[in-house]
mmCIF file of C-alpha atoms in Angstrom:
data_model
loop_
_atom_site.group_PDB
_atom_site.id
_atom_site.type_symbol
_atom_site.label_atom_id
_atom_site.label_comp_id
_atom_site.label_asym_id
_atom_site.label_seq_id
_atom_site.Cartn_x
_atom_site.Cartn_y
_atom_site.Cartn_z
ATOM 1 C CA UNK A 1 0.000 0.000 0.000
ATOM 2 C CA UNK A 2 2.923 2.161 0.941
ATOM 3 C CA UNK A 3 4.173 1.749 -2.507
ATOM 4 C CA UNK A 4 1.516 2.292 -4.285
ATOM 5 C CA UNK A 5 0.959 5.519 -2.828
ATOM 6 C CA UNK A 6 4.165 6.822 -3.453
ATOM 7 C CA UNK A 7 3.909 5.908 -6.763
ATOM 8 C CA UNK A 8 1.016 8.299 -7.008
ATOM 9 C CA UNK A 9 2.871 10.895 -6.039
ATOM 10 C CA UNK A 10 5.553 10.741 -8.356
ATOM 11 C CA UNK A 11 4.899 13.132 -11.658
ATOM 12 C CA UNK A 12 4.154 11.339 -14.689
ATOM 13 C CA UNK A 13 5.651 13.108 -17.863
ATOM 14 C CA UNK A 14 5.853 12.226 -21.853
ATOM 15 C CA UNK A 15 8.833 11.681 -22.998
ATOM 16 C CA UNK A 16 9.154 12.061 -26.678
ATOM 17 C CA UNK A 17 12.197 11.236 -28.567
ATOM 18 C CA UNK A 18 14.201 12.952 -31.611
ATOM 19 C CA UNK A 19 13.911 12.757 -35.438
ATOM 20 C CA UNK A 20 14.501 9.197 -36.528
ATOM 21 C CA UNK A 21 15.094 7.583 -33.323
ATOM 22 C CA UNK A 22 13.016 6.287 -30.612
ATOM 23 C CA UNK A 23 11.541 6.047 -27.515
ATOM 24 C CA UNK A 24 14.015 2.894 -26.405
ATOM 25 C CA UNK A 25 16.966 5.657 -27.516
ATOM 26 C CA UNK A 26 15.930 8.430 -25.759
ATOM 27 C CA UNK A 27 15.360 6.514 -22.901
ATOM 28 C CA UNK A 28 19.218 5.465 -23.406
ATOM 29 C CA UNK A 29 20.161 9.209 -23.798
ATOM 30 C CA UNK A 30 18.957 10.040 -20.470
ATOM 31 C CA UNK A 31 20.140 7.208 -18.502
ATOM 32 C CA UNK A 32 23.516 8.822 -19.021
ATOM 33 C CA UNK A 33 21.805 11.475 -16.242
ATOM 34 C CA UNK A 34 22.573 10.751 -12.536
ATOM 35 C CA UNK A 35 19.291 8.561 -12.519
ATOM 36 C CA UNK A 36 18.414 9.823 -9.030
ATOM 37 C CA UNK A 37 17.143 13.324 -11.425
ATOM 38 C CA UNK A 38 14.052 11.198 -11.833
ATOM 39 C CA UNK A 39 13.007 9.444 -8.954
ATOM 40 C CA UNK A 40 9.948 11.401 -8.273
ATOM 41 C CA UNK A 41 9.309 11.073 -12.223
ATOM 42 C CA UNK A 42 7.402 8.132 -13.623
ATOM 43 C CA UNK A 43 8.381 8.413 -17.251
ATOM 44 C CA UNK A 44 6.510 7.002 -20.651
ATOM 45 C CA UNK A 45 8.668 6.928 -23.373
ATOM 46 C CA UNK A 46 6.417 5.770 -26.838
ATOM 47 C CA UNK A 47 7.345 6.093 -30.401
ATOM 48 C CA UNK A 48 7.027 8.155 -33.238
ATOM 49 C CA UNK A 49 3.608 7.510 -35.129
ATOM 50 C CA UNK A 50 5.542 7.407 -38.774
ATOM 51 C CA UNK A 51 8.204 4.950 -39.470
ATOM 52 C CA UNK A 52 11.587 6.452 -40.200
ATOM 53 C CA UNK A 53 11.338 8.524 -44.196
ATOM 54 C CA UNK A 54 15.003 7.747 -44.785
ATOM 55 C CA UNK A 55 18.504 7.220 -43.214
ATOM 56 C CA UNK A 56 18.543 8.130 -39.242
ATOM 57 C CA UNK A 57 21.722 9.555 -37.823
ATOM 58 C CA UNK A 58 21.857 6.425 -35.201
ATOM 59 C CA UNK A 59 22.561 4.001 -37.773
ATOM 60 C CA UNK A 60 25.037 1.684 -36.368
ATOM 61 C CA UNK A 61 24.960 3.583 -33.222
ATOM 62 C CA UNK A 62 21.816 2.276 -31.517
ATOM 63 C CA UNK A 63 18.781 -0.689 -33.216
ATOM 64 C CA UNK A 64 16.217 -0.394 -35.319
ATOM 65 C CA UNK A 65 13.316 0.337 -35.693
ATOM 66 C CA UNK A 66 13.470 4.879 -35.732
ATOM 67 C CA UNK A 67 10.288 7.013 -35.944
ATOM 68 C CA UNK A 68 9.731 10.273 -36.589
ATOM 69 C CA UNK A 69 6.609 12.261 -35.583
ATOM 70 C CA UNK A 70 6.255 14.487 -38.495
ATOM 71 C CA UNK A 71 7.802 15.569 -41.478
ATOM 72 C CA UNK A 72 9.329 19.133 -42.806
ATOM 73 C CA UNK A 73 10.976 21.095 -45.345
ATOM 74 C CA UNK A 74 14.476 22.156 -45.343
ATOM 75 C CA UNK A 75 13.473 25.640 -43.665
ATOM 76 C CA UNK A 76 11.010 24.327 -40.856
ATOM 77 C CA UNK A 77 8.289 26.234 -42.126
ATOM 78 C CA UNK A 78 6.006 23.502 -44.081
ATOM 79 C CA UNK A 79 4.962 20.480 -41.753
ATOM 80 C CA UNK A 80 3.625 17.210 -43.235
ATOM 81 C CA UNK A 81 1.423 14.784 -40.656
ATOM 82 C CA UNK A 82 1.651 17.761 -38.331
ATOM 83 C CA UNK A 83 -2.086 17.615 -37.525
ATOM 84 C CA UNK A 84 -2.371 14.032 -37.651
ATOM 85 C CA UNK A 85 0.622 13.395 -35.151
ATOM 86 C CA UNK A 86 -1.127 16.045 -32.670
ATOM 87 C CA UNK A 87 -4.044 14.407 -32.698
ATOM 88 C CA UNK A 88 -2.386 10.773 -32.137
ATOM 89 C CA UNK A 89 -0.685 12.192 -29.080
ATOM 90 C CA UNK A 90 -3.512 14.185 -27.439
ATOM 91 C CA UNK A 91 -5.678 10.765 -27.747
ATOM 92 C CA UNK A 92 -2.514 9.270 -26.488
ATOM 93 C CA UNK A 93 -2.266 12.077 -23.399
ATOM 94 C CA UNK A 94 -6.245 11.318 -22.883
ATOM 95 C CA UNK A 95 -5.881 7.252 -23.119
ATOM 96 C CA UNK A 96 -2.716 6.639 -20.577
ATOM 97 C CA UNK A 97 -2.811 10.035 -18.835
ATOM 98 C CA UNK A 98 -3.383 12.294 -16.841
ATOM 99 C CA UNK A 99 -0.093 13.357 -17.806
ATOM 100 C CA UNK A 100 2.040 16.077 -15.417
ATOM 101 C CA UNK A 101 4.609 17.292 -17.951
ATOM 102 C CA UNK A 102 6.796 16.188 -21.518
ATOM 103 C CA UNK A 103 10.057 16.061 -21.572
ATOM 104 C CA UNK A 104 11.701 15.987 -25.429
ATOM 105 C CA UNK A 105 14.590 16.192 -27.429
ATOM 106 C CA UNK A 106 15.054 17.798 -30.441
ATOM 107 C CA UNK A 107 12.167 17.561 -32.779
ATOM 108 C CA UNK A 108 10.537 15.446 -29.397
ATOM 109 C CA UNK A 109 10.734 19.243 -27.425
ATOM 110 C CA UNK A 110 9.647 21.182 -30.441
ATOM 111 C CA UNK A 111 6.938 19.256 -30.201
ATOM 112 C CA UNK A 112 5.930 19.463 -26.479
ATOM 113 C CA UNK A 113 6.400 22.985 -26.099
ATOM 114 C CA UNK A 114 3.641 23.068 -29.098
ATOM 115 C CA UNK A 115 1.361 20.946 -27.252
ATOM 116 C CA UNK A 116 1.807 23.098 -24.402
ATOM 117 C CA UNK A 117 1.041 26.167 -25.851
ATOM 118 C CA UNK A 118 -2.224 24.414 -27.709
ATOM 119 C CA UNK A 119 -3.136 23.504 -24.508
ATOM 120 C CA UNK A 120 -2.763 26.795 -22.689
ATOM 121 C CA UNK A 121 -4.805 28.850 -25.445
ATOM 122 C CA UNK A 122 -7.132 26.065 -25.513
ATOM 123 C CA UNK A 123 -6.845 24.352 -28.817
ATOM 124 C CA UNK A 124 -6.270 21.059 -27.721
ATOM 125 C CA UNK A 125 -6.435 18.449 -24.247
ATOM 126 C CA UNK A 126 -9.726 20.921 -22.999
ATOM 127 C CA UNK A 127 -10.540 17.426 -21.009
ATOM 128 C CA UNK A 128 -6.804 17.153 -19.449
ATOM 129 C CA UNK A 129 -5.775 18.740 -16.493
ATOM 130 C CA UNK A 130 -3.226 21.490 -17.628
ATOM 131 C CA UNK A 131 0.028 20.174 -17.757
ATOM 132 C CA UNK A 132 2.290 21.912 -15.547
ATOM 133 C CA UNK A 133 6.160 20.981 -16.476
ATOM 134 C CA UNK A 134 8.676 20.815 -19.555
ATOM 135 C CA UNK A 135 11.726 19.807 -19.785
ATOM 136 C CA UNK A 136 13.365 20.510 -23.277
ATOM 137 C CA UNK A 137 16.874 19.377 -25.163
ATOM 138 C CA UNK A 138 17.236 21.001 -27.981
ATOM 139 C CA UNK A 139 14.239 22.318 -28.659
ATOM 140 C CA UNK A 140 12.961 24.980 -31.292
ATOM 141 C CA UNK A 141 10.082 27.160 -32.099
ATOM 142 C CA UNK A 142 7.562 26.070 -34.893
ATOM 143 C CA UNK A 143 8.154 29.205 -37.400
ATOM 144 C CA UNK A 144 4.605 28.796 -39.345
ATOM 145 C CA UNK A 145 2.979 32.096 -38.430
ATOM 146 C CA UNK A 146 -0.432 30.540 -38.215
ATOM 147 C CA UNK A 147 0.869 28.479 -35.586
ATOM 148 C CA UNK A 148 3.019 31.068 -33.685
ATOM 149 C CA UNK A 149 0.311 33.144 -33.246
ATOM 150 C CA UNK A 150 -1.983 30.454 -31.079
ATOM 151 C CA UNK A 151 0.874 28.778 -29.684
ATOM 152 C CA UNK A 152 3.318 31.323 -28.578
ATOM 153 C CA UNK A 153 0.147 34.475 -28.142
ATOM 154 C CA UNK A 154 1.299 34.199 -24.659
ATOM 155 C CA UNK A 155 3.691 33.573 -21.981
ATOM 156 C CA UNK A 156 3.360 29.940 -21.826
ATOM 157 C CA UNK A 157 2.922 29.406 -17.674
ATOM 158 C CA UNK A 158 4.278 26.515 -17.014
ATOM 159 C CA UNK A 159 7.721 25.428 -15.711
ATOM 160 C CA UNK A 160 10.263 24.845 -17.740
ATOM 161 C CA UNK A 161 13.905 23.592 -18.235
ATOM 162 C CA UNK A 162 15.892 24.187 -21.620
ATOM 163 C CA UNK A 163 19.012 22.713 -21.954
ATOM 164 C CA UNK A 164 20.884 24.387 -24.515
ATOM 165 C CA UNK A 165 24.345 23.817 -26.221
ATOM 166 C CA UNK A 166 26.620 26.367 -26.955
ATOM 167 C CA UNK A 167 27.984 23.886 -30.544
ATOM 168 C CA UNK A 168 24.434 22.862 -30.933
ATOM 169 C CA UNK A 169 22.946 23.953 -34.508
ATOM 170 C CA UNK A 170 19.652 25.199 -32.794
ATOM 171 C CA UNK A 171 21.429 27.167 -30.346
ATOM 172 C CA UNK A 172 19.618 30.576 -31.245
ATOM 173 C CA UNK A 173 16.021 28.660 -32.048
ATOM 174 C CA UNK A 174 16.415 26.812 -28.511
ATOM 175 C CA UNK A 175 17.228 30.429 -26.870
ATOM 176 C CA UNK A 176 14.361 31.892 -28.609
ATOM 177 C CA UNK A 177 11.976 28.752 -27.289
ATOM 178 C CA UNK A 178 13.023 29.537 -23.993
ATOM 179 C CA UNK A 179 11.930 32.997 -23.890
ATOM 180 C CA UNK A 180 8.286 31.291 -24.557
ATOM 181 C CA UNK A 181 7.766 30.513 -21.239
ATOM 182 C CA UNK A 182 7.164 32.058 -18.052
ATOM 183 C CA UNK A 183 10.203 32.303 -16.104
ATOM 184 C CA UNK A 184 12.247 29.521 -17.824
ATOM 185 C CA UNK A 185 15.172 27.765 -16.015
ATOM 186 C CA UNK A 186 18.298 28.178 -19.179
ATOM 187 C CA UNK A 187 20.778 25.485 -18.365
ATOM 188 C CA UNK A 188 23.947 25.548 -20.534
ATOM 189 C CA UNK A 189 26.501 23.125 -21.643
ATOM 190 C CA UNK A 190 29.169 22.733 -23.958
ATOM 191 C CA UNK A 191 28.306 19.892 -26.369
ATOM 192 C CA UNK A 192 26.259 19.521 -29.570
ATOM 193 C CA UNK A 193 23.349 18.814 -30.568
ATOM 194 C CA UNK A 194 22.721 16.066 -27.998
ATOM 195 C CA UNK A 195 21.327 14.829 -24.684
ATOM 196 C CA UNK A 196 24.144 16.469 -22.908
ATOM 197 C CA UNK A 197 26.223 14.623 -19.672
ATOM 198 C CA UNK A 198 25.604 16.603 -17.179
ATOM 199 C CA UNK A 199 28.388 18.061 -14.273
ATOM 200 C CA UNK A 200 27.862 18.322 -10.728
ATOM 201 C CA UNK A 201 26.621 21.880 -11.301
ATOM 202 C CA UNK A 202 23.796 21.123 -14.043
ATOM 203 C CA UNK A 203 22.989 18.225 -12.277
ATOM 204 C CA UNK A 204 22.426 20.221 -8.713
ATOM 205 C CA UNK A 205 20.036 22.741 -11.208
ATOM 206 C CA UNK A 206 17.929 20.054 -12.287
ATOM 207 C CA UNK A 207 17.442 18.428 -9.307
ATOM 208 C CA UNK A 208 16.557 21.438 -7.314
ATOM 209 C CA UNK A 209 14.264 22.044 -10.291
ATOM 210 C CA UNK A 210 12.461 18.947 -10.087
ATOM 211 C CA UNK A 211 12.140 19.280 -6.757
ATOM 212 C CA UNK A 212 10.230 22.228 -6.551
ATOM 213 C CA UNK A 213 7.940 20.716 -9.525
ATOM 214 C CA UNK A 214 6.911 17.865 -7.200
ATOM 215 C CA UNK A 215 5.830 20.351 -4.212
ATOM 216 C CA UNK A 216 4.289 22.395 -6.265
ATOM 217 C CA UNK A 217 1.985 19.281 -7.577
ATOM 218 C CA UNK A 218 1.530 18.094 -4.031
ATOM 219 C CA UNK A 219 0.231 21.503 -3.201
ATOM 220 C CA UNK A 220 -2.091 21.377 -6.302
ATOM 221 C CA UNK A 221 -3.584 18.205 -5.408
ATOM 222 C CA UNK A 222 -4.077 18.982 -1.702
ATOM 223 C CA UNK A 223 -5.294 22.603 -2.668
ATOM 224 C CA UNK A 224 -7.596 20.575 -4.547
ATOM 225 C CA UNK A 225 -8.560 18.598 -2.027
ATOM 226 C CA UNK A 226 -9.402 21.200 0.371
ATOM 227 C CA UNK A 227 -11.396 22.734 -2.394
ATOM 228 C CA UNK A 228 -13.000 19.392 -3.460
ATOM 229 C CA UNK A 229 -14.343 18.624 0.432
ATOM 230 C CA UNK A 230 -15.641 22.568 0.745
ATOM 231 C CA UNK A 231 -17.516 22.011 -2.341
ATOM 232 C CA UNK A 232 -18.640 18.970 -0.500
ATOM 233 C CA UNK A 233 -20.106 20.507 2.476
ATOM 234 C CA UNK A 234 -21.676 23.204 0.859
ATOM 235 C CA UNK A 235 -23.803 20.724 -0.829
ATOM 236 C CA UNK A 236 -24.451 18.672 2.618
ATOM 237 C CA UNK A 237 -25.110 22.140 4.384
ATOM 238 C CA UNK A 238 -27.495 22.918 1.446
ATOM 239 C CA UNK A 239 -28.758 19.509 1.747
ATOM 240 C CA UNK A 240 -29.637 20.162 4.794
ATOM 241 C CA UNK A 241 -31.224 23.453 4.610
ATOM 242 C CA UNK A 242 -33.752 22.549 2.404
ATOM 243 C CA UNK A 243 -34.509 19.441 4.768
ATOM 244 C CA UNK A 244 -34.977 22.045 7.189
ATOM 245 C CA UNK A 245 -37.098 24.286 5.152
ATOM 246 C CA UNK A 246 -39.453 21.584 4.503
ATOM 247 C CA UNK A 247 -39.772 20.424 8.220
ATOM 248 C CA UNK A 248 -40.680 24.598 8.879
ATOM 249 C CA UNK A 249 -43.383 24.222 6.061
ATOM 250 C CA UNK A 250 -44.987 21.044 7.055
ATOM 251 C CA UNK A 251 -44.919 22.328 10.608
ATOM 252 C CA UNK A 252 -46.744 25.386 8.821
ATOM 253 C CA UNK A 253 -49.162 23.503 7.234
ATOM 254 C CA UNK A 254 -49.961 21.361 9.737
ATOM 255 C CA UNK A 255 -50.973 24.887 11.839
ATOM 256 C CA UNK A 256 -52.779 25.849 9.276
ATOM 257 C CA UNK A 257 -54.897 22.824 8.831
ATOM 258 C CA UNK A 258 -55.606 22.436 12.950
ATOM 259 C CA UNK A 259 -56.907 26.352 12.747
ATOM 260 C CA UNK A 260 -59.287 25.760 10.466
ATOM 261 C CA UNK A 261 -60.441 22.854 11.590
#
């Protein structure tokens, strides 16, 4: 019992995986992290919805099969499957969820910071609870106006982690995702475009991050708790009020009837 209820407390999050990869690779690109980052995580790692379109830069690297989750042009600003991948993974979100949080890399974070920002303007998940974490590797914006101006109208509230690396190709893009979000936590390294190791510093920054993402949740749920029972006794107080009122007006009647009588 003891375990079961800590496993309820520990924030479940999407994880979704690069360009041509997969959900068993990102899951390897992570464990490189000191794996105590993620013990109050419970983490779902699925894959891409469209087998990989060509060759995938983890050839003879890492197995077979890769996914991707959509397709582009060579200047990000067409998007093939877009619509039909979003829709896969809010039915996904709805099916094993509720979801916390996404964590992505690459096209995976692109992605989630998308979803996000659909979800915040109310486009997409109305049903979900709002997601409330994001934890980002190399992400970018989408640059399609028509979806800049739903996705990224606001300040996207939600907390946030970008890791971004100073000889990664979407340096500037994953700078300018950052500043889509409501006081963002910028964590820089050194490396490419990859999931980066991490050094004692980065790894004291995440965990301190994640650690005020859990308490905040707690408080959520118990906030909604308290709110949940209140709700609950107004309806037992009005319950009993109008069991009240109709003892008064049978007592009334009653009156009535003897005086007439």
């Amino acid at each position: 019992m003891e375990g079961q209820t800590e496993e309820k407390k520990k924030m479940k999050i999407l994880c979704l995986h690069g360009f041509r990869t997969s959900g068993s690779f990102l899951q390897k690109q992570i464990s490189k992290w000191d794996p105590t980052i993620f013990s109050h995580f419970h983490l779902d790692f699925p894959d891409g919805i469209f087998p990989a379109g060509g060759k995938s830069e983890i050839e003879g690297i890492f197995p077979p099969p890769y996914f991707e989750w959509f397709q582009f042009d060579k200047d990000f600003t067409e998007y093939t499957n877009l619509e039909e991948c979003i829709s896969y993974l809010c039915e996904y979100i709805t099916n094993k969820g509720p979801f916390d949080g996404l964590l992505g890399f690459s096209q995976g974070a692109t992605l989630s910071a998308l979803l996000l920002g659909y979800q915040a303007q109310g486009k997409v998940l109305k049903g979900h609870p709002p997601m409330k974490v994001l934890v980002s590797i190399s992400g970018s914006k989408f640059r399609d106006p028509k979806i800049c101006e739903v996705a990224y109208k606001d300040k996207i509230k939600v907390k946030s982690v970008h890791f971004i690396g100073a000889k990664d190709w979407l340096k500037l893009p994953s700078e300018e995702l950052a500043t889509a979000f409501e006081n963002p936590l910028i964590i820089n390294h050194p490396q490419g475009h990859t999931v980066p190791r991490l050094d004692e510093k980065a790894t004291e920054q995440i965990k301190s991050w994640i650690l005020q993402c859990n308490n905040n949740s707690l408080t959520a749920e118990a906030d909604q708790v308290v709110a949940e029972n209140g709700e609950t006794k107004k309806e037992e107080d009005h319950h009993l009020n109008n069991k009240e009122a109709a003892v008064i007006i049978n007592n009334i009647q009653v009156e009535i009837s003897e005086e007439a009588t």
